[in-house]
mmCIF file of C-alpha atoms in Angstrom:
data_model
loop_
_atom_site.group_PDB
_atom_site.id
_atom_site.type_symbol
_atom_site.label_atom_id
_atom_site.label_comp_id
_atom_site.label_asym_id
_atom_site.label_seq_id
_atom_site.Cartn_x
_atom_site.Cartn_y
_atom_site.Cartn_z
ATOM 1 C CA UNK A 838 -40.121 -11.273 8.891
ATOM 2 C CA UNK A 839 -42.480 -14.370 8.633
ATOM 3 C CA UNK A 840 -40.964 -17.671 7.346
ATOM 4 C CA UNK A 841 -42.569 -16.900 3.957
ATOM 5 C CA UNK A 842 -40.872 -13.786 3.573
ATOM 6 C CA UNK A 843 -43.681 -11.382 4.562
ATOM 7 C CA UNK A 844 -42.492 -8.391 6.513
ATOM 8 C CA UNK A 845 -44.699 -6.573 8.791
ATOM 9 C CA UNK A 846 -44.139 -3.356 10.714
ATOM 10 C CA UNK A 847 -45.980 -2.322 13.972
ATOM 11 C CA UNK A 848 -47.249 0.666 12.182
ATOM 12 C CA UNK A 849 -48.709 -1.694 9.251
ATOM 13 C CA UNK A 850 -51.043 -3.293 11.720
ATOM 14 C CA UNK A 851 -54.532 -1.731 12.469
ATOM 15 C CA UNK A 852 -54.100 -2.601 16.059
ATOM 16 C CA UNK A 853 -57.547 -1.160 17.126
ATOM 17 C CA UNK A 854 -59.201 -3.238 14.321
ATOM 18 C CA UNK A 855 -57.426 -6.350 15.710
ATOM 19 C CA UNK A 856 -58.234 -5.694 19.295
ATOM 20 C CA UNK A 857 -62.054 -5.013 18.230
ATOM 21 C CA UNK A 858 -61.940 -8.401 16.682
ATOM 22 C CA UNK A 859 -60.683 -9.894 19.716
ATOM 23 C CA UNK A 860 -63.225 -8.150 21.908
ATOM 24 C CA UNK A 861 -65.876 -9.464 19.225
ATOM 25 C CA UNK A 862 -64.863 -12.897 20.457
ATOM 26 C CA UNK A 863 -65.761 -12.316 24.072
ATOM 27 C CA UNK A 864 -69.489 -12.888 23.703
ATOM 28 C CA UNK A 865 -68.482 -16.335 22.124
ATOM 29 C CA UNK A 866 -66.470 -17.726 24.964
ATOM 30 C CA UNK A 867 -67.790 -20.397 27.091
ATOM 31 C CA UNK A 868 -66.780 -19.655 30.643
ATOM 32 C CA UNK A 869 -69.159 -21.109 32.951
ATOM 33 C CA UNK A 870 -66.558 -22.131 35.662
ATOM 34 C CA UNK A 871 -63.858 -19.192 35.655
ATOM 35 C CA UNK A 872 -65.942 -16.426 34.319
ATOM 36 C CA UNK A 873 -62.911 -15.122 32.574
ATOM 37 C CA UNK A 874 -63.681 -14.733 29.030
ATOM 38 C CA UNK A 875 -60.766 -14.290 26.687
ATOM 39 C CA UNK A 876 -60.803 -13.235 23.097
ATOM 40 C CA UNK A 877 -57.942 -13.170 20.612
ATOM 41 C CA UNK A 878 -57.387 -12.088 17.261
ATOM 42 C CA UNK A 879 -54.340 -12.204 14.747
ATOM 43 C CA UNK A 880 -53.317 -11.024 11.438
ATOM 44 C CA UNK A 881 -52.143 -13.700 8.887
ATOM 45 C CA UNK A 882 -49.303 -13.269 6.402
ATOM 46 C CA UNK A 883 -52.094 -13.351 3.516
ATOM 47 C CA UNK A 884 -53.900 -10.596 5.030
ATOM 48 C CA UNK A 885 -56.858 -12.690 6.768
ATOM 49 C CA UNK A 886 -57.538 -11.843 10.486
ATOM 50 C CA UNK A 887 -58.107 -15.100 12.552
ATOM 51 C CA UNK A 888 -59.956 -15.261 15.808
ATOM 52 C CA UNK A 889 -60.635 -17.316 19.013
ATOM 53 C CA UNK A 890 -61.775 -17.528 22.364
ATOM 54 C CA UNK A 891 -61.681 -19.728 25.407
ATOM 55 C CA UNK A 892 -63.919 -22.770 25.921
ATOM 56 C CA UNK A 893 -63.982 -24.251 29.230
ATOM 57 C CA UNK A 894 -64.744 -27.854 30.397
ATOM 58 C CA UNK A 895 -65.661 -29.197 33.610
ATOM 59 C CA UNK A 896 -62.420 -31.123 33.775
ATOM 60 C CA UNK A 897 -60.262 -27.955 33.805
ATOM 61 C CA UNK A 898 -57.427 -29.633 32.039
ATOM 62 C CA UNK A 899 -59.115 -30.211 28.823
ATOM 63 C CA UNK A 900 -60.197 -26.537 28.588
ATOM 64 C CA UNK A 901 -59.406 -24.968 25.385
ATOM 65 C CA UNK A 902 -57.679 -21.605 25.484
ATOM 66 C CA UNK A 903 -58.447 -18.827 23.190
ATOM 67 C CA UNK A 904 -54.933 -18.956 21.371
ATOM 68 C CA UNK A 905 -55.710 -22.603 20.819
ATOM 69 C CA UNK A 906 -58.925 -22.059 19.028
ATOM 70 C CA UNK A 907 -57.153 -19.185 17.102
ATOM 71 C CA UNK A 908 -54.505 -21.683 15.833
ATOM 72 C CA UNK A 909 -57.140 -24.101 14.946
ATOM 73 C CA UNK A 910 -58.935 -21.462 13.000
ATOM 74 C CA UNK A 911 -55.873 -20.603 11.197
ATOM 75 C CA UNK A 912 -55.557 -24.093 10.004
ATOM 76 C CA UNK A 913 -59.258 -24.598 9.133
ATOM 77 C CA UNK A 914 -59.062 -21.491 7.113
ATOM 78 C CA UNK A 915 -56.033 -22.150 4.981
ATOM 79 C CA UNK A 916 -53.026 -22.097 7.339
ATOM 80 C CA UNK A 917 -50.239 -19.444 6.790
ATOM 81 C CA UNK A 918 -48.195 -17.753 9.389
ATOM 82 C CA UNK A 919 -49.341 -15.323 12.096
ATOM 83 C CA UNK A 920 -47.862 -11.862 11.830
ATOM 84 C CA UNK A 921 -49.588 -9.641 14.417
ATOM 85 C CA UNK A 922 -51.389 -10.851 17.554
ATOM 86 C CA UNK A 923 -53.578 -9.546 20.402
ATOM 87 C CA UNK A 924 -55.331 -10.983 23.202
ATOM 88 C CA UNK A 925 -57.978 -9.073 25.433
ATOM 89 C CA UNK A 926 -59.642 -9.878 28.844
ATOM 90 C CA UNK A 927 -63.579 -9.763 29.498
ATOM 91 C CA UNK A 928 -63.077 -5.995 29.784
ATOM 92 C CA UNK A 929 -61.526 -5.502 26.532
ATOM 93 C CA UNK A 930 -58.216 -4.673 27.996
ATOM 94 C CA UNK A 931 -54.893 -6.175 26.580
ATOM 95 C CA UNK A 932 -53.770 -9.372 28.242
ATOM 96 C CA UNK A 933 -50.546 -11.216 28.004
ATOM 97 C CA UNK A 934 -50.532 -14.889 26.744
ATOM 98 C CA UNK A 935 -49.480 -17.512 29.448
ATOM 99 C CA UNK A 936 -46.309 -19.310 28.695
ATOM 100 C CA UNK A 937 -47.957 -22.352 27.136
ATOM 101 C CA UNK A 938 -49.682 -20.008 24.748
ATOM 102 C CA UNK A 939 -46.484 -18.170 23.960
ATOM 103 C CA UNK A 940 -45.134 -21.345 22.730
ATOM 104 C CA UNK A 941 -48.190 -21.966 20.611
ATOM 105 C CA UNK A 942 -47.991 -18.619 18.929
ATOM 106 C CA UNK A 943 -44.258 -19.018 18.232
ATOM 107 C CA UNK A 944 -44.790 -22.238 16.700
ATOM 108 C CA UNK A 945 -47.218 -20.541 14.174
ATOM 109 C CA UNK A 946 -45.780 -17.059 13.850
ATOM 110 C CA UNK A 947 -42.078 -17.392 14.698
ATOM 111 C CA UNK A 948 -39.622 -14.869 16.445
ATOM 112 C CA UNK A 949 -40.838 -11.957 14.179
ATOM 113 C CA UNK A 950 -44.506 -12.311 15.246
ATOM 114 C CA UNK A 951 -45.651 -9.036 16.673
ATOM 115 C CA UNK A 952 -47.649 -9.326 20.004
ATOM 116 C CA UNK A 953 -49.484 -6.540 21.598
ATOM 117 C CA UNK A 954 -48.410 -6.742 25.305
ATOM 118 C CA UNK A 955 -49.411 -4.555 28.186
ATOM 119 C CA UNK A 956 -45.977 -2.918 27.672
ATOM 120 C CA UNK A 957 -46.534 -2.144 23.966
ATOM 121 C CA UNK A 958 -45.873 -4.221 20.747
ATOM 122 C CA UNK A 959 -43.081 -6.550 21.086
ATOM 123 C CA UNK A 960 -41.667 -9.136 18.689
ATOM 124 C CA UNK A 961 -42.156 -12.722 19.897
ATOM 125 C CA UNK A 962 -38.458 -13.142 20.318
ATOM 126 C CA UNK A 963 -38.673 -10.772 23.201
ATOM 127 C CA UNK A 964 -42.013 -12.109 24.548
ATOM 128 C CA UNK A 965 -40.648 -15.449 24.651
ATOM 129 C CA UNK A 966 -36.698 -15.287 24.384
ATOM 130 C CA UNK A 967 -34.746 -18.318 23.837
ATOM 131 C CA UNK A 968 -37.752 -20.171 22.440
ATOM 132 C CA UNK A 969 -37.577 -23.741 21.361
ATOM 133 C CA UNK A 970 -39.274 -24.332 18.053
ATOM 134 C CA UNK A 971 -39.704 -26.624 14.872
ATOM 135 C CA UNK A 972 -36.032 -25.441 13.593
ATOM 136 C CA UNK A 973 -34.592 -27.011 16.851
ATOM 137 C CA UNK A 974 -36.201 -30.328 16.309
ATOM 138 C CA UNK A 975 -34.479 -30.297 12.802
ATOM 139 C CA UNK A 976 -31.084 -29.171 13.960
ATOM 140 C CA UNK A 977 -30.962 -31.426 17.145
ATOM 141 C CA UNK A 978 -32.253 -34.421 15.209
ATOM 142 C CA UNK A 979 -29.413 -34.170 12.735
ATOM 143 C CA UNK A 980 -26.940 -34.200 15.406
ATOM 144 C CA UNK A 981 -24.681 -37.377 15.431
ATOM 145 C CA UNK A 982 -24.886 -38.933 18.519
ATOM 146 C CA UNK A 983 -23.633 -42.556 18.713
ATOM 147 C CA UNK A 984 -26.478 -44.865 20.151
ATOM 148 C CA UNK A 985 -24.106 -46.555 22.444
ATOM 149 C CA UNK A 986 -22.632 -43.342 23.982
ATOM 150 C CA UNK A 987 -26.205 -42.290 25.102
ATOM 151 C CA UNK A 988 -27.080 -45.722 26.556
ATOM 152 C CA UNK A 989 -23.809 -45.926 28.555
ATOM 153 C CA UNK A 990 -24.487 -42.715 30.129
ATOM 154 C CA UNK A 991 -27.883 -43.624 31.102
ATOM 155 C CA UNK A 992 -29.720 -41.705 28.757
ATOM 156 C CA UNK A 993 -30.714 -44.210 26.069
ATOM 157 C CA UNK A 994 -32.848 -47.304 26.269
#
């Protein structure tokens, strides 16, 4: 179930079409250094499909991963919540997103986001168990912690 209440079941998703959209992004990847193109595609709760690919940079630390470009496209095209996601390597085979990207996908799809993995389709809650997300920021920010106590324990300024 997405945060907006749109339920999606694994059987509701045309995974082959989603993988085809991800494979279509491989030719757009900019990978002169690693030669490892990655294409991604996701279904949005309003029915749109958003895609992305990796874009490298000579300064590796500022390389844009495929998932980042997908989330950018999500926002550029109207926002919403991701409900199904797949990632493919340069051969078109399913590829698991890295830990950083799992966190990014969790932020924009939540625990119910369906993720195609090498072990089959899994909800994000299994792909990234015990995830830290936007709800944690709200819940933890509202916790009453006296300012003096934190400073005395060396945890404050």
